[in-house]
Short mmCIF file of C-alpha atoms and ligand atoms in Angstrom, two decimals:
data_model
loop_
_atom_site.label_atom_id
_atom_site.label_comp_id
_atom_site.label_asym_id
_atom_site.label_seq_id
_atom_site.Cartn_x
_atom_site.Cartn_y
_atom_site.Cartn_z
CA UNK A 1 85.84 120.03 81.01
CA UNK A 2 82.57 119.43 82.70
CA UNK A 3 80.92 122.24 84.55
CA UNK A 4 83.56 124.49 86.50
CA UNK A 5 82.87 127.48 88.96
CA UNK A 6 86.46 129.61 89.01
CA UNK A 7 86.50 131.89 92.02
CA UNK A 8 89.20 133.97 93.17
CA UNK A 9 90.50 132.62 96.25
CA UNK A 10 92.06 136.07 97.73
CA UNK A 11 90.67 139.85 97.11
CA UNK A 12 89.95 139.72 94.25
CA UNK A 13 92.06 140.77 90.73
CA UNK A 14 94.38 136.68 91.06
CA UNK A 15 94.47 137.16 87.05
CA UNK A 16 90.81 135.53 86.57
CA UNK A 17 90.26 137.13 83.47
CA UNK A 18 93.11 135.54 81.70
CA UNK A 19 92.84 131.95 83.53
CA UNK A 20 88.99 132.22 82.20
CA UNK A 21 90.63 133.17 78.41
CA UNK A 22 92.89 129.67 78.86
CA UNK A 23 89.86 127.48 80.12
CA UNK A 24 87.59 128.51 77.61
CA UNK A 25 89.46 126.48 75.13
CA UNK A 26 87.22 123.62 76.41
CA UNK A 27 84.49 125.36 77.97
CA UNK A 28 80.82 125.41 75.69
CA UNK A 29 79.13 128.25 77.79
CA UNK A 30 81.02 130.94 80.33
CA UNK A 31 78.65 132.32 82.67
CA UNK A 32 79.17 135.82 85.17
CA UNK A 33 76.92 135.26 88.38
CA UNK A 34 77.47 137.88 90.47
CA UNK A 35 78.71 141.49 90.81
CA UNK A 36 78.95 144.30 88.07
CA UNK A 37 81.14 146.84 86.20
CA UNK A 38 83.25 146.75 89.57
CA UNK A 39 85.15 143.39 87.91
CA UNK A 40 88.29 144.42 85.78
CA UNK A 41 89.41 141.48 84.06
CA UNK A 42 92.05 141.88 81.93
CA UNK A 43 92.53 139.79 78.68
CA UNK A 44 95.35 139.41 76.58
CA UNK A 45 95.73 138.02 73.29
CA UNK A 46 99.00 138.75 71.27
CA UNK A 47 99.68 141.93 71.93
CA UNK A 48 95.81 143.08 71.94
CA UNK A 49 94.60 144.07 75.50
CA UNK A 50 91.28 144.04 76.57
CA UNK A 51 89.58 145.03 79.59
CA UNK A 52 85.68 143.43 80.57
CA UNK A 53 83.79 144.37 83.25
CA UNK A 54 80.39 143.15 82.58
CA UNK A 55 80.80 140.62 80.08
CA UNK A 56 82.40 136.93 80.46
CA UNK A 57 86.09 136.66 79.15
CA UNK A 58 84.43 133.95 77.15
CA UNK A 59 83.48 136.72 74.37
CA UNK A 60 86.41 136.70 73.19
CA UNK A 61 86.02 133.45 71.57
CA UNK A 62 84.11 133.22 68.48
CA UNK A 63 82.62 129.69 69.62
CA UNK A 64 81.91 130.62 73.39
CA UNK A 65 78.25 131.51 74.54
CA UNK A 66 78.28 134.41 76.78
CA UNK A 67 75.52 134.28 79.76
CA UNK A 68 75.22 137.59 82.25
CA UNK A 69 73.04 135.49 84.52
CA UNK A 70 70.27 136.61 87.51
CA UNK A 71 72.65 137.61 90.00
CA UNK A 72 74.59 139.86 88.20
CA UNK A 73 73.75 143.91 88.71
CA UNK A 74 73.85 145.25 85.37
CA UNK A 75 74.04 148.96 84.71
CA UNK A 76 72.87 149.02 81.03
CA UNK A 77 74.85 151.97 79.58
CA UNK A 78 77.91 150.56 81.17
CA UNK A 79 76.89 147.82 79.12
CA UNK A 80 75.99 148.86 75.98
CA UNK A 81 79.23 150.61 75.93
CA UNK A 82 81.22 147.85 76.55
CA UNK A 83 79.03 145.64 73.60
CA UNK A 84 80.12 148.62 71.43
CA UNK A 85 83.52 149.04 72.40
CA UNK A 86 84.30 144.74 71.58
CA UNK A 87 82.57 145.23 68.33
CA UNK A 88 84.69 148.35 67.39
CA UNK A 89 87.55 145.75 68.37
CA UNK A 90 86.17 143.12 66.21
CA UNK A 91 85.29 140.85 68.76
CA UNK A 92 81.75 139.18 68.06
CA UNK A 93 78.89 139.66 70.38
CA UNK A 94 75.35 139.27 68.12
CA UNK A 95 74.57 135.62 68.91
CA UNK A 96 76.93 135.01 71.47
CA UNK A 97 75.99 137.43 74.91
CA UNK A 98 73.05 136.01 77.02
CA UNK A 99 71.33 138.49 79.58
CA UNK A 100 69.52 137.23 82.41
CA UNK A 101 65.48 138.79 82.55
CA UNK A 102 65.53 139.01 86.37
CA UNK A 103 69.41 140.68 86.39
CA UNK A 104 68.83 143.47 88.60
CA UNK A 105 69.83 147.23 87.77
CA UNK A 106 72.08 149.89 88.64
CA UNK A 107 70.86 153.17 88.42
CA UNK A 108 71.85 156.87 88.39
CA UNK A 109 70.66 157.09 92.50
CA UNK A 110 72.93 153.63 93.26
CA UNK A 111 76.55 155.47 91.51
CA UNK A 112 75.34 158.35 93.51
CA UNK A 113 74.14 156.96 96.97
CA UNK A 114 77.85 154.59 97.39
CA UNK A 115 80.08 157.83 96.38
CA UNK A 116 77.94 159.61 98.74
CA UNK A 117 77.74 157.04 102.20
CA UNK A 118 81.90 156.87 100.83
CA UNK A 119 82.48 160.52 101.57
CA UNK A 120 80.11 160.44 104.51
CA UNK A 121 82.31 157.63 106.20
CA UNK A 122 85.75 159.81 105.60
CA UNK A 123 89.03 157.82 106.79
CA UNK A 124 86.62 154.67 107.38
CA UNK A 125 85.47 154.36 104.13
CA UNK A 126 85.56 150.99 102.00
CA UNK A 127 87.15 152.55 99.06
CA UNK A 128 84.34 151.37 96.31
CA UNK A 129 84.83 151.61 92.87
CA UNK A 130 81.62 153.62 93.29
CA UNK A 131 79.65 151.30 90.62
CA UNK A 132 76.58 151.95 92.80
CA UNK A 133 77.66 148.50 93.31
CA UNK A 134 76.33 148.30 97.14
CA UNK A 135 73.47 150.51 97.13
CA UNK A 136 72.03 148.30 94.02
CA UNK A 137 72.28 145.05 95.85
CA UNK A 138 70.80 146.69 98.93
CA UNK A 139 67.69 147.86 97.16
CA UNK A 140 67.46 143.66 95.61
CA UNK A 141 67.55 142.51 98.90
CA UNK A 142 64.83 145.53 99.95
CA UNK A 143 62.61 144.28 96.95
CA UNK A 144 62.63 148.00 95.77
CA UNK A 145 65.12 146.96 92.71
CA UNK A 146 64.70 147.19 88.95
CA UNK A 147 65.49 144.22 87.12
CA UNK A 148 66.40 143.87 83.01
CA UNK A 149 62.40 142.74 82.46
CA UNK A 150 61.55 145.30 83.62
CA UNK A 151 63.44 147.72 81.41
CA UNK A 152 63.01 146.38 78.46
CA UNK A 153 58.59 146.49 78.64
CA UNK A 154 58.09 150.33 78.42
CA UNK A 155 55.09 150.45 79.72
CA UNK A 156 56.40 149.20 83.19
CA UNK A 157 59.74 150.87 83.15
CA UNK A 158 58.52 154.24 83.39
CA UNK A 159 56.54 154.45 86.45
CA UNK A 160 58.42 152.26 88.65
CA UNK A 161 61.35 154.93 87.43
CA UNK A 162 59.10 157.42 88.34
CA UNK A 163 58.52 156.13 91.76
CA UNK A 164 62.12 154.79 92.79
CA UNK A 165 63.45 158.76 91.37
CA UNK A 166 60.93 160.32 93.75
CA UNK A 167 62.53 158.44 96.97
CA UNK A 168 66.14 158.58 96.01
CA UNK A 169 65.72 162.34 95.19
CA UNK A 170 64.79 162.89 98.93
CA UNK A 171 67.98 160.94 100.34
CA UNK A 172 70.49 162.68 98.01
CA UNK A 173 68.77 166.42 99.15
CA UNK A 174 69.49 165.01 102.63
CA UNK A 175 73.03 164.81 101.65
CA UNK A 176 72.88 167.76 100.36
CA UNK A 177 73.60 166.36 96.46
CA UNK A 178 71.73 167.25 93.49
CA UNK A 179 68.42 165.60 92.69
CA UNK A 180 68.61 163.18 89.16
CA UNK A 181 65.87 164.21 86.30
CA UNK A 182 63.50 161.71 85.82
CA UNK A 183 63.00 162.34 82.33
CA UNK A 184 67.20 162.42 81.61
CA UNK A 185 67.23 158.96 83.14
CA UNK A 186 64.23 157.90 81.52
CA UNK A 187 65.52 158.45 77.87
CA UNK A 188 69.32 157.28 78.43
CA UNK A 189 68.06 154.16 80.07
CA UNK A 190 65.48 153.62 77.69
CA UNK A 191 67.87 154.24 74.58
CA UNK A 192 69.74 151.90 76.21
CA UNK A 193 67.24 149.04 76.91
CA UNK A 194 66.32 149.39 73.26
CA UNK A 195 69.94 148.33 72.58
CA UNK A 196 70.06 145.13 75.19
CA UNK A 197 66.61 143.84 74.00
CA UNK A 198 68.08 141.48 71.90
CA UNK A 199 69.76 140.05 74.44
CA UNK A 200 67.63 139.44 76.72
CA UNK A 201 66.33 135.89 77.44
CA UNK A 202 65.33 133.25 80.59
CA UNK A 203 69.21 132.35 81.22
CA UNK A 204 68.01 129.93 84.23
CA UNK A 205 65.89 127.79 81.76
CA UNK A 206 68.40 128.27 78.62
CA UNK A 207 71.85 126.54 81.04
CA UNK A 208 69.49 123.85 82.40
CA UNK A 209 68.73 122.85 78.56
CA UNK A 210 72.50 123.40 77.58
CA UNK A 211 73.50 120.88 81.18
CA UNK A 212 71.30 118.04 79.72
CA UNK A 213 72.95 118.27 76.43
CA UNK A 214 76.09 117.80 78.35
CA UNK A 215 77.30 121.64 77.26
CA UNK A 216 80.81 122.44 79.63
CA UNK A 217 80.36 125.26 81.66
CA UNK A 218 82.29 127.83 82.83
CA UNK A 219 81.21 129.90 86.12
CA UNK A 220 83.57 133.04 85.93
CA UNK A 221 83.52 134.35 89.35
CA UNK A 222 84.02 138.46 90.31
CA UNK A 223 86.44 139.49 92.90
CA UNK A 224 87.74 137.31 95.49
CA UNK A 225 86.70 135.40 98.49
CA UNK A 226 87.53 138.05 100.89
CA UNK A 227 85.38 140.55 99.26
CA UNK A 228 82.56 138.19 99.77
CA UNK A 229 79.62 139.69 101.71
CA UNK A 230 79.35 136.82 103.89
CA UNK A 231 83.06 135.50 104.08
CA UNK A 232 85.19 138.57 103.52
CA UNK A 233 86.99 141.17 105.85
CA UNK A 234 83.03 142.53 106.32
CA UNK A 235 82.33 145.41 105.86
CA UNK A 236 85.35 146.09 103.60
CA UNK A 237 83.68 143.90 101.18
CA UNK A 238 81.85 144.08 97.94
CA UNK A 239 77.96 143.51 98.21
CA UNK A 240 77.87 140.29 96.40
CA UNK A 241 78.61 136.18 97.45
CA UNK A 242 82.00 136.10 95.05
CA UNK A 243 82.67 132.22 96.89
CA UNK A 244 81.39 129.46 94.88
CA UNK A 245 77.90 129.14 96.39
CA UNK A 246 77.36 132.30 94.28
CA UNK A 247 77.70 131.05 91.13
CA UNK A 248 74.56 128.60 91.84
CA UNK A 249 72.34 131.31 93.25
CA UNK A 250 73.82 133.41 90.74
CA UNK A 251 72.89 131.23 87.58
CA UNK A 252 69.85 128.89 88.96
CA UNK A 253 72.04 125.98 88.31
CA UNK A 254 71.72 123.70 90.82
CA UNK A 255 74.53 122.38 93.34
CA UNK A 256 74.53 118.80 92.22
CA UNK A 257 75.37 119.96 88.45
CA UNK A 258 78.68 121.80 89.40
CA UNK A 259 82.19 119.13 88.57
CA UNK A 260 85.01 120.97 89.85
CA UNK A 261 86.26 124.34 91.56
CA UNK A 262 88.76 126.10 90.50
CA UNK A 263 90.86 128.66 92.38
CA UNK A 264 92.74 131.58 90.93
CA UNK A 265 95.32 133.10 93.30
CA UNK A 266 98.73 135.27 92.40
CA UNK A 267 101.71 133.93 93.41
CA UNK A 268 102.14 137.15 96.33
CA UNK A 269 98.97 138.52 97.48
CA UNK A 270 97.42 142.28 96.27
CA UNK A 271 93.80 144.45 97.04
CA UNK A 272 92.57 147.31 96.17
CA UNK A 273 90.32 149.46 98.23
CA UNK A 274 90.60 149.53 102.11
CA UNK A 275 90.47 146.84 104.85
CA UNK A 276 92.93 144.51 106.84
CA UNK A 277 95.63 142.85 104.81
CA UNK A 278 97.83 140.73 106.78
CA UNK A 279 101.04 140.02 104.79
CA UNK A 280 101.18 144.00 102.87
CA UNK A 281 105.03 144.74 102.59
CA UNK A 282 106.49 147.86 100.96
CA UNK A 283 109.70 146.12 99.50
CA UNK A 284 107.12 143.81 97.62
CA UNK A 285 104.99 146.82 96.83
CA UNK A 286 107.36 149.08 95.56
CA UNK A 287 109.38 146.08 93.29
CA UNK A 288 105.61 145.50 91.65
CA UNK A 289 104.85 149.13 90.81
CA UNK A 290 108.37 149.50 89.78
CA UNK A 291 107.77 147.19 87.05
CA UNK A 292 104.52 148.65 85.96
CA UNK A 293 102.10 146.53 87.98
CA UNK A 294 99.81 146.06 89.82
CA UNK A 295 97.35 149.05 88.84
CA UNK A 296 93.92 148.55 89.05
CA UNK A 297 91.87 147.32 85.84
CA UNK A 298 88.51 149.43 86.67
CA UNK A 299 89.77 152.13 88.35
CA UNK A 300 93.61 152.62 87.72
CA UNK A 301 94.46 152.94 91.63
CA UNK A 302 97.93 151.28 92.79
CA UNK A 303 97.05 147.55 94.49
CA UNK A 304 98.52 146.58 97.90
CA UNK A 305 100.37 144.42 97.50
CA UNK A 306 101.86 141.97 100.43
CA UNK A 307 103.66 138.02 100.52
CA UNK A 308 101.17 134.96 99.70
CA UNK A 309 99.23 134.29 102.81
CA UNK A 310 98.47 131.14 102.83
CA UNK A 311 95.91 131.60 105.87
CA UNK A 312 94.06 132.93 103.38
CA UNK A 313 93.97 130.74 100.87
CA UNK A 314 93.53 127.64 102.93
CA UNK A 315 90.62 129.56 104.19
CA UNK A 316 89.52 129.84 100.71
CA UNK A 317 89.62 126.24 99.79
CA UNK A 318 87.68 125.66 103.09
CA UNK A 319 84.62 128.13 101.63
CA UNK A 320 84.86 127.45 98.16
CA UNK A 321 85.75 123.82 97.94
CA UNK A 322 88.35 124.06 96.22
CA UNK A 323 90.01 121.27 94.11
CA UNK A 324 92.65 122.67 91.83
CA UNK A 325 94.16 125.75 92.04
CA UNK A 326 95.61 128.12 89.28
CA UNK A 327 98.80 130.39 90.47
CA UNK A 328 99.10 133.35 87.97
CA UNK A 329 101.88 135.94 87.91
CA UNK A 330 104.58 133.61 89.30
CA UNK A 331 106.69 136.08 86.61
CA UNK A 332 106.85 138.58 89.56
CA UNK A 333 108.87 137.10 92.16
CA UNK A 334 111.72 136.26 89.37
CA UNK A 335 114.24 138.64 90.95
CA UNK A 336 114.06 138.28 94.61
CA UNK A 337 116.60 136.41 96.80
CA UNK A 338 114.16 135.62 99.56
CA UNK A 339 110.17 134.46 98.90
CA UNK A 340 108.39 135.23 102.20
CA UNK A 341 105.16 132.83 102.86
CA UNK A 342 102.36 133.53 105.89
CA UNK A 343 101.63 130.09 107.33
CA UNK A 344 99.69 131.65 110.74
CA UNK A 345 98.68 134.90 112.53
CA UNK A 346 99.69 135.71 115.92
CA UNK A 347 98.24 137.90 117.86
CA UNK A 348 99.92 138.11 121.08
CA UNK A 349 100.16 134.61 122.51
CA UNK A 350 97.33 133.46 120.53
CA UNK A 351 97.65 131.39 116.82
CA UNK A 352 95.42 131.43 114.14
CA UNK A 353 95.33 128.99 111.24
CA UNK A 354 92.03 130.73 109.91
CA UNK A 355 91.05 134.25 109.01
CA UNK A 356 89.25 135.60 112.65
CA UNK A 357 86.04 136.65 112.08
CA UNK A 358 86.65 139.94 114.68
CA UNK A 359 87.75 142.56 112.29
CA UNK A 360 89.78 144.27 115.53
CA UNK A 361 91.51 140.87 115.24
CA UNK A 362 92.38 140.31 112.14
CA UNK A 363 94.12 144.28 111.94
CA UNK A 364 96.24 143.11 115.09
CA UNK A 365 97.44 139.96 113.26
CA UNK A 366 101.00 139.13 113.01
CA UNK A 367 102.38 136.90 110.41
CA UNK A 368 104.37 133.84 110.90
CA UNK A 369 106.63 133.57 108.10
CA UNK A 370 108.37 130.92 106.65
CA UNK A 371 111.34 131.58 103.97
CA UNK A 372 111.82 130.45 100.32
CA UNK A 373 115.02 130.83 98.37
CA UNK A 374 113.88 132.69 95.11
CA UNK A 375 115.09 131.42 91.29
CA UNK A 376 116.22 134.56 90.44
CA UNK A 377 115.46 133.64 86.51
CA UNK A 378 113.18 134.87 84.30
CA UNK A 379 109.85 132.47 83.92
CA UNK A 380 108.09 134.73 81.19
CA UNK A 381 108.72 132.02 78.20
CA UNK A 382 108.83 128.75 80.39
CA UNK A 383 106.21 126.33 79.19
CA UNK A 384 106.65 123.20 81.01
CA UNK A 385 106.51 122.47 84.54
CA UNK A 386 110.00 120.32 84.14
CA UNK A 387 111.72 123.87 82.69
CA UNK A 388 110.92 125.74 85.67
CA UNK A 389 113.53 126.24 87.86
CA UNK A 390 113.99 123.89 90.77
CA UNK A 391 113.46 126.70 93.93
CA UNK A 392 110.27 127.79 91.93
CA UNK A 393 108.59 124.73 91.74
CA UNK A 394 109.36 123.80 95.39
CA UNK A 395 108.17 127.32 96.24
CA UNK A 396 104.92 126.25 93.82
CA UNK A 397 104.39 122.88 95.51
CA UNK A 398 104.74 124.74 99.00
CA UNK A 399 102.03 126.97 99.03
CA UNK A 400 100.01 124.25 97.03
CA UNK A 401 100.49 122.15 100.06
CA UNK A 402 99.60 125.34 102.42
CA UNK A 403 96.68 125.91 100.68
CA UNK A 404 95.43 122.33 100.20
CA UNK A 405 94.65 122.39 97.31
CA UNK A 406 96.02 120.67 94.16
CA UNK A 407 98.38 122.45 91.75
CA UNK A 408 96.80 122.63 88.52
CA UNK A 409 97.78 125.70 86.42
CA UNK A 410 100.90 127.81 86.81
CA UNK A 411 100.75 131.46 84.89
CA UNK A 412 103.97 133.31 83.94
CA UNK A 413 103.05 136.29 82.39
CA UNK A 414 99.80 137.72 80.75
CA UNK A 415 99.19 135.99 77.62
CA UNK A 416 97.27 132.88 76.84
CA UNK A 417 100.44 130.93 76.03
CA UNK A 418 102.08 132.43 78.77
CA UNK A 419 100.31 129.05 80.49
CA UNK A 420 101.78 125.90 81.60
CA UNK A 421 99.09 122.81 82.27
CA UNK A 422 100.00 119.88 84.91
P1 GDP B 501 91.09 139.59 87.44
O1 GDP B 501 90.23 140.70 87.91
O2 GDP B 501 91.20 138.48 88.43
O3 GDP B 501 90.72 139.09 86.07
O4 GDP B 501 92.56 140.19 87.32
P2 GDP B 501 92.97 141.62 86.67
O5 GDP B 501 92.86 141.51 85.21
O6 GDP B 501 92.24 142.73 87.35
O7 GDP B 501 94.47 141.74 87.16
C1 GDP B 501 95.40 140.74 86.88
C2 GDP B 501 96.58 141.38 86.14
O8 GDP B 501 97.61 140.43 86.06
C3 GDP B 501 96.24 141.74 84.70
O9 GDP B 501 96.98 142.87 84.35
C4 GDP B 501 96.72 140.52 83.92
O10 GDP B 501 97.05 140.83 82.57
C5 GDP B 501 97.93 140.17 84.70
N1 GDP B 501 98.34 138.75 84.68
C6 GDP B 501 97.60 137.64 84.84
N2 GDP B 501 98.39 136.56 84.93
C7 GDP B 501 99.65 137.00 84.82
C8 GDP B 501 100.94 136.37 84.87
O11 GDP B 501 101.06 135.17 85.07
N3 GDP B 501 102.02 137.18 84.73
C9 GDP B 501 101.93 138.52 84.53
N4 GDP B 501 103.03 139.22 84.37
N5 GDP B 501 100.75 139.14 84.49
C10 GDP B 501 99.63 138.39 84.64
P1 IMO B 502 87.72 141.71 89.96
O1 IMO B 502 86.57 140.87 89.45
C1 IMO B 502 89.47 143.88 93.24
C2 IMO B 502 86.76 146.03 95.90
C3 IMO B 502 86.82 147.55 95.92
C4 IMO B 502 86.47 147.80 97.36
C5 IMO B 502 85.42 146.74 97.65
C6 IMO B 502 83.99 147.23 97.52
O2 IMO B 502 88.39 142.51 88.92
O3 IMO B 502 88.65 140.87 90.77
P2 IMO B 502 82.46 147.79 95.41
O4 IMO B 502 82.63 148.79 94.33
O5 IMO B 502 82.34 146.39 94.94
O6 IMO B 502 81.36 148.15 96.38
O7 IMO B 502 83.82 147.91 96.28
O8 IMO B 502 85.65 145.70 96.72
N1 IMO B 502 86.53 145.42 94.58
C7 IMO B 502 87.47 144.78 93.89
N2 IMO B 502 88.79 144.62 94.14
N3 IMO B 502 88.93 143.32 92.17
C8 IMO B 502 87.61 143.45 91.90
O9 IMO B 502 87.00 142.78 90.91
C9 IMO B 502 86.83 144.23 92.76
N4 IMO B 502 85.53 144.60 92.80
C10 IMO B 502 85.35 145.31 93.92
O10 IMO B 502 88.09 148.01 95.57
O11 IMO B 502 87.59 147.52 98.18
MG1 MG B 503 90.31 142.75 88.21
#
């Protein structure tokens, strides 16, 4: 498979989780490289759900190395309680999960700070999963952050703590919310370092030994290009680079190792949280939740949900590189007459074939549509691309074309067979 960065190529929740499951069939090592416990991504296999957050969909292969690398925030009793809950599910973890020594933290004062600048923001906020998501990354790039080494040597832990408590206690009285106790923090996180210890290893230096044994691996990207801090619908973003460039900084693997990307993008287009989305339509909307989907993985809210915009994900292949493209949930559109497609904005006599970087723009853009007949025929247990229906693979080779990227994987419901390869 050679080494593979999969991004999501809209905002975020295109069914990565389960493309990841399908790829890791070939894949060595799967690595996370940025983000948190923000990520829902939602595996199935049979009838068995499961739901990770922090840990790569890779785990849920027996074979598959697991790698949370440096540019992941970790918050370590989010994670210990996922590691418990896949062992309660029989899923194996000693020997296969790999955390990164300079990961950096989330802490108590990071869940509290984003639910607090949230509330403080009103009708403009961003609609976090309030993960202390932001607030962590902030304090990395303020070089006040704890990292995973850190946490597990004791004798450094605790005063650092100390100090970090101290400051953050001062902000949240200026909010007016109650101060954290050191020593409650102290002894979760502890307890909980105790438990990751294992873990713990130089990630960087472990993938550049497993790329010169030829290993295949898997970059699992977070979220989706438009949540990316740099590229996204700023400042209705996430706090992390979820393009592909992350998943070098991310991992310390270099450019020049990475073979192929790989975007993931539903067949319509959905987010969760607030900011501009071009194409959202109710009728689309309300036939998704009708049928039970289309609820968020992390937090259960209802996803907006709007046509494909294929602005978008041409803008996406443009940041990410990409080369092949998965389409997941093509299942959904099965009982529509009409397919709409974005293939420009227009704002008043002005077209753009981009994503304008003027947020004030981008709310005042217009679609220009073109139509697709739909199949109006149920996908779910199609398994070839020659047993699709006609109208669906033109629709498929359409927004292929729109997005300029190739066609590789088409998804047609959740499971891992649910899969059909070109
Ligand atoms: P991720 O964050 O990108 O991994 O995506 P999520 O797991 O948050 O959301 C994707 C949802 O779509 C999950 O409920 C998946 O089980 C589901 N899913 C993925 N691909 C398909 C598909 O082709 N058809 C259907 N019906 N569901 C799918
Ligand atoms: P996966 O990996 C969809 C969104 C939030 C919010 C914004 C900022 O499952 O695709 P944050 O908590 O990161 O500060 O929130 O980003 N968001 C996601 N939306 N899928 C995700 O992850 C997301 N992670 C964050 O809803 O709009
Ligand atoms: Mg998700």
């Amino acid at each position: 498979m050679a080494n593979t960065i999969l991004v999501g190529a809209q905002w975020g929740d295109e069914g990565k989780g389960k493309i990841i499951d399908v790829l890791t069939e070939s894949a060595d090592i799967v690595v996370r490289t940025q983000g948190g416990n923000n990520a829902g991504h939602t595996v199935y296999i049979g009838k068995q759900k499961y739901v990770l957050h922090l840990i790569p969909s890779g785990i849920l292969r027996p074979d598959t190395q697991c790698v949370i690398g440096n540019g992941v925030v970790i918050d370590p009793i989010g994670l210990v309680g996922e590691i418990d809950g896949l062992l309660k599910m029989g899923v194996k973890v000693n020997g296969n999960l790999f955390i990164s020594e300079t990961a950096h933290l989330v802490l108590p004062y990071h869940r509290e700070l984003d639910a607090q600048r949230e509330n403080l923001k009103g009708k403009n906020k961003i609609g976090t999963t309030k993960r202390g998501i932001g607030p962590a990354y902030g304090d990395k790039a303020a070089r006040v952050g704890i990292r995973v080494i850190d946490l597990i040597n004791p004798a450094r832990f605790e005063p650092v703590l100390k100090a970090r408590i101290k400051e953050n206690n001062e902000v949240l009285k200026a909010f007016g919310a109650k101060p954290l106790s050191f020593k409650k923090v102290l002894a979760d996180y502890r307890a909980a370092g105790d438990r990751l210890q294992p873990f713990v290893t130089n990630t960087v230096v472990m993938l550049d030994q497993a790329c010169r044994r030829g290993a295949d691996i898997l970059f699992e990207g977070a979220q989706g290009t438009f949540l990316d801090l740099d590229h996204g619908t700023y400042p209705y973003v996430t706090s992390s680079n979820t393009t592909a460039g992350g998943a070098c900084t991310g991992s310390g693997v270099a450019p020049n190792r990475m073979d192929c990307v790989v975007g993931v993008m539903k067949a319509y287009t959905t987010r969760v949280g607030e900011g501009p989305l071009p194409t959202e339509n109710a009728e689309i909307s309300d036939l998704l939740h009708g049928m039970g989907r289309e609820f968020g993985a992390t937090t259960g809210r209802a996803r907006r949900c709007g046509w494909f915009d294929s602005v978008a994900t041409r803008h996406a292949t443009m940041v990410n590189g990409i080369d092949q493209m998965a389409v997941t949930n093509v299942d959904g559109l099965d009982t529509l007459e009409t397919i709409k497609v974005c293939i420009g904005y227009r704002v008043g006599d002005t077209k753009y074939d981009y994503i304008p970087n003027d947020i004030e723009v981008l709310v005042q853009c217009e679609p220009i549509w073109a139509e697709f007949p739909g199949w109006r025929t149920p996908t779910q247990d199609v398994r070839s691309w020659k047993k699709l229906p006609v109208k669906a693979r033109s629709y498929l080779n359409a927004i292929a074309e729109l997005s300029g990227a190739e066609l590789a994987i088409v998804s047609v419901g959740p499971a891992r067979e649910e899969t059909i390869l070109l």
